[in-house]
N, CA and C atoms as an extended XYZ file, in Angstrom:
183
Properties=species:S:1:pos:R:3:atomname:S:1:resname:S:1:resid:I:1 pbc="F F F"
N       126.691      110.068       -4.847 N   MET     1
C       127.175      110.042       -5.557 CA  MET     1
C       126.294      109.446       -6.980 C   MET     1
N       126.057      110.583       -8.008 N   GLN     2
C       125.495      110.357       -8.678 CA  GLN     2
C       125.761      109.437       -9.829 C   GLN     2
N       124.946      108.542      -10.386 N   ILE     3
C       125.251      107.503      -11.323 CA  ILE     3
C       124.838      108.021      -12.771 C   ILE     3
N       125.171      107.876      -13.614 N   CYS     4
C       124.858      108.193      -15.212 CA  CYS     4
C       123.718      107.237      -15.749 C   CYS     4
N       122.882      107.696      -16.287 N   THR     5
C       121.862      106.692      -17.027 CA  THR     5
C       121.443      107.420      -18.432 C   THR     5
N       121.359      106.895      -19.657 N   LYS     6
C       120.983      107.208      -20.743 CA  LYS     6
C       120.009      107.602      -20.762 C   LYS     6
N       119.749      108.745      -21.248 N   ASN     7
C       118.004      109.179      -21.368 CA  ASN     7
C       117.602      110.071      -20.222 C   ASN     7
N       118.706      110.588      -19.442 N   GLU     8
C       118.467      110.852      -17.776 CA  GLU     8
C       118.531      112.496      -18.576 C   GLU     8
N       117.466      113.205      -17.482 N   GLN     9
C       117.561      114.734      -18.030 CA  GLN     9
C       118.194      115.903      -17.337 C   GLN     9
N       118.383      116.579      -17.977 N   ILE    10
C       119.707      117.465      -17.478 CA  ILE    10
C       119.517      117.849      -15.913 C   ILE    10
N       120.243      118.051      -15.319 N   ASN    11
C       120.719      118.593      -14.110 CA  ASN    11
C       120.096      119.810      -13.508 C   ASN    11
N       119.313      120.057      -12.935 N   ALA    12
C       118.401      121.070      -12.394 CA  ALA    12
C       119.404      122.399      -12.096 C   ALA    12
N       120.599      121.848      -11.791 N   ASP    13
C       121.768      123.086      -11.282 CA  ASP    13
C       122.472      123.707      -13.142 C   ASP    13
N       122.510      122.911      -13.845 N   LEU    14
C       122.491      123.312      -15.239 CA  LEU    14
C       121.609      124.251      -15.843 C   LEU    14
N       120.326      123.696      -15.298 N   MET    15
C       119.473      124.265      -16.084 CA  MET    15
C       119.370      125.659      -15.162 C   MET    15
N       119.487      125.822      -14.449 N   GLY    16
C       119.462      126.975      -13.356 CA  GLY    16
C       120.292      128.140      -13.802 C   GLY    16
N       121.951      127.539      -14.255 N   ALA    17
C       122.717      128.116      -15.114 CA  ALA    17
C       122.665      128.332      -16.173 C   ALA    17
N       122.263      128.085      -17.030 N   ALA    18
C       122.012      128.075      -18.418 CA  ALA    18
C       121.180      129.323      -18.488 C   ALA    18
N       119.602      129.418      -17.827 N   ARG    19
C       119.022      130.454      -17.229 CA  ARG    19
C       119.949      131.734      -17.027 C   ARG    19
N       120.432      131.766      -16.394 N   VAL    20
C       121.254      133.074      -15.545 CA  VAL    20
C       122.303      133.667      -16.928 C   VAL    20
N       122.632      132.414      -17.545 N   VAL    21
C       123.145      133.467      -18.806 CA  VAL    21
C       123.243      132.625      -19.891 C   VAL    21
N       121.665      132.964      -20.582 N   PRO    22
C       121.364      132.121      -21.476 CA  PRO    22
C       121.972      132.760      -23.170 C   PRO    22
N       122.777      133.550      -23.249 N   HIS    23
C       123.372      134.202      -24.233 CA  HIS    23
C       124.920      133.406      -24.644 C   HIS    23
N       125.312      132.837      -23.375 N   GLN    24
C       126.189      131.847      -23.388 CA  GLN    24
C       126.371      130.213      -23.832 C   GLN    24
N       124.708      129.834      -23.345 N   VAL    25
C       124.526      128.756      -23.597 CA  VAL    25
C       124.844      128.430      -25.245 C   VAL    25
N       124.935      128.761      -25.918 N   GLY    26
C       124.978      128.756      -27.584 CA  GLY    26
C       126.219      128.445      -27.743 C   GLY    26
N       127.236      129.321      -26.911 N   LEU    27
C       128.911      128.873      -27.421 CA  LEU    27
C       129.401      127.752      -26.702 C   LEU    27
N       128.577      126.973      -26.021 N   ILE    28
C       128.945      125.622      -25.590 CA  ILE    28
C       128.436      124.353      -26.012 C   ILE    28
N       129.228      123.730      -26.650 N   LYS    29
C       128.661      122.541      -27.552 CA  LYS    29
C       129.031      121.407      -26.945 C   LYS    29
N       128.488      120.956      -25.946 N   LEU    30
C       128.765      119.823      -25.363 CA  LEU    30
C       127.895      118.374      -25.690 C   LEU    30
N       128.745      117.239      -25.674 N   SER    31
C       127.916      116.231      -26.302 CA  SER    31
C       127.348      115.064      -25.110 C   SER    31
N       126.148      114.478      -25.345 N   LYS    32
C       125.890      113.732      -24.299 CA  LYS    32
C       126.509      112.920      -23.409 C   LYS    32
N       127.832      112.605      -24.081 N   THR    33
C       128.785      111.973      -23.019 CA  THR    33
C       129.535      112.694      -22.478 C   THR    33
N       129.757      113.960      -22.730 N   GLN    34
C       130.156      115.087      -22.300 CA  GLN    34
C       129.427      115.714      -20.873 C   GLN    34
N       128.597      115.910      -21.510 N   LEU    35
C       126.976      116.162      -20.361 CA  LEU    35
C       127.619      115.263      -19.125 C   LEU    35
N       127.081      113.621      -19.486 N   LYS    36
C       127.065      112.588      -18.777 CA  LYS    36
C       128.497      112.848      -17.753 C   LYS    36
N       129.506      113.173      -18.315 N   VAL    37
C       131.006      113.095      -17.377 CA  VAL    37
C       130.192      113.976      -16.328 C   VAL    37
N       130.093      115.354      -17.232 N   LEU    38
C       130.135      116.347      -16.169 CA  LEU    38
C       129.213      116.087      -15.011 C   LEU    38
N       128.087      115.698      -15.088 N   GLN    39
C       127.259      115.546      -13.936 CA  GLN    39
C       127.181      113.935      -12.953 C   GLN    39
N       128.510      113.427      -13.430 N   SER    40
C       128.714      112.394      -12.596 CA  SER    40
C       130.130      112.829      -11.560 C   SER    40
N       130.407      114.219      -11.792 N   ILE    41
C       131.484      114.711      -10.718 CA  ILE    41
C       130.426      115.393       -9.922 C   ILE    41
N       130.752      115.195       -8.728 N   MET    42
C       129.987      116.217       -7.605 CA  MET    42
C       131.270      117.721       -7.430 C   MET    42
N       130.538      118.624       -7.366 N   PRO    43
C       131.677      119.939       -7.034 CA  PRO    43
C       132.531      119.513       -5.913 C   PRO    43
N       133.788      119.852       -6.613 N   GLY    44
C       135.142      120.073       -5.724 CA  GLY    44
C       135.497      118.395       -5.527 C   GLY    44
N       135.021      117.571       -6.225 N   GLU    45
C       135.100      116.033       -6.241 CA  GLU    45
C       136.603      115.814       -6.746 C   GLU    45
N       137.494      114.990       -6.597 N   LYS    46
C       138.645      114.799       -6.962 CA  LYS    46
C       138.619      113.357       -7.665 C   LYS    46
N       138.203      112.742       -8.983 N   VAL    47
C       138.156      111.454       -9.509 CA  VAL    47
C       138.973      111.446      -10.991 C   VAL    47
N       139.243      110.155      -11.132 N   THR    48
C       140.348      109.516      -12.029 CA  THR    48
C       139.601      109.186      -13.021 C   THR    48
N       140.330      108.983      -14.328 N   ALA    49
C       139.231      108.690      -15.764 CA  ALA    49
C       138.552      107.163      -15.259 C   ALA    49
N       139.422      106.575      -14.381 N   GLU    50
C       139.022      105.286      -14.215 CA  GLU    50
C       137.606      105.183      -13.521 C   GLU    50
N       137.363      106.103      -12.566 N   GLN    51
C       136.066      106.475      -11.627 CA  GLN    51
C       135.233      107.105      -12.644 C   GLN    51
N       135.438      107.827      -13.203 N   ILE    52
C       134.675      108.643      -14.315 CA  ILE    52
C       134.166      107.330      -15.191 C   ILE    52
N       134.760      106.378      -16.048 N   ALA    53
C       134.348      105.179      -16.909 CA  ALA    53
C       133.591      104.633      -16.159 C   ALA    53
N       133.810      103.812      -14.959 N   GLU    54
C       132.857      103.289      -14.397 CA  GLU    54
C       131.588      103.701      -14.043 C   GLU    54
N       131.309      104.908      -13.667 N   ARG    55
C       130.070      105.694      -13.316 CA  ARG    55
C       129.280      105.606      -14.334 C   ARG    55
N       129.876      106.432      -15.541 N   CYS    56
C       129.110      106.530      -16.734 CA  CYS    56
C       129.077      105.080      -17.778 C   CYS    56
N       129.814      104.135      -17.616 N   ASP    57
C       129.669      103.218      -18.307 CA  ASP    57
C       130.283      103.547      -19.456 C   ASP    57
N       131.725      103.786      -19.053 N   LEU    58
C       132.535      104.228      -20.837 CA  LEU    58
C       133.803      103.636      -20.501 C   LEU    58
N       134.570      103.578      -21.346 N   SER    59
C       135.761      102.890      -21.669 CA  SER    59
C       136.626      104.019      -21.270 C   SER    59
N       137.609      103.899      -20.184 N   CYS    60
C       139.047      104.448      -19.978 CA  CYS    60
C       139.684      105.343      -20.979 C   CYS    60
N       139.588      105.208      -22.184 N   SER    61
C       140.519      105.798      -23.280 CA  SER    61
C       139.638      106.959      -23.852 C   SER    61
């Protein structure tokens, strides 16, 4: 399980996907927090808001 930290580098899989479809990258405007949340979830994993909040040091709201 990956734990998020501030100033963490972008996941290699995300970078690879961005290289495959670079024309679509500009259409996605994710914040640092959104990226942090997405990176904290493993493919196919089911998580609750509370689990994400705990992993990413965020409030449950």
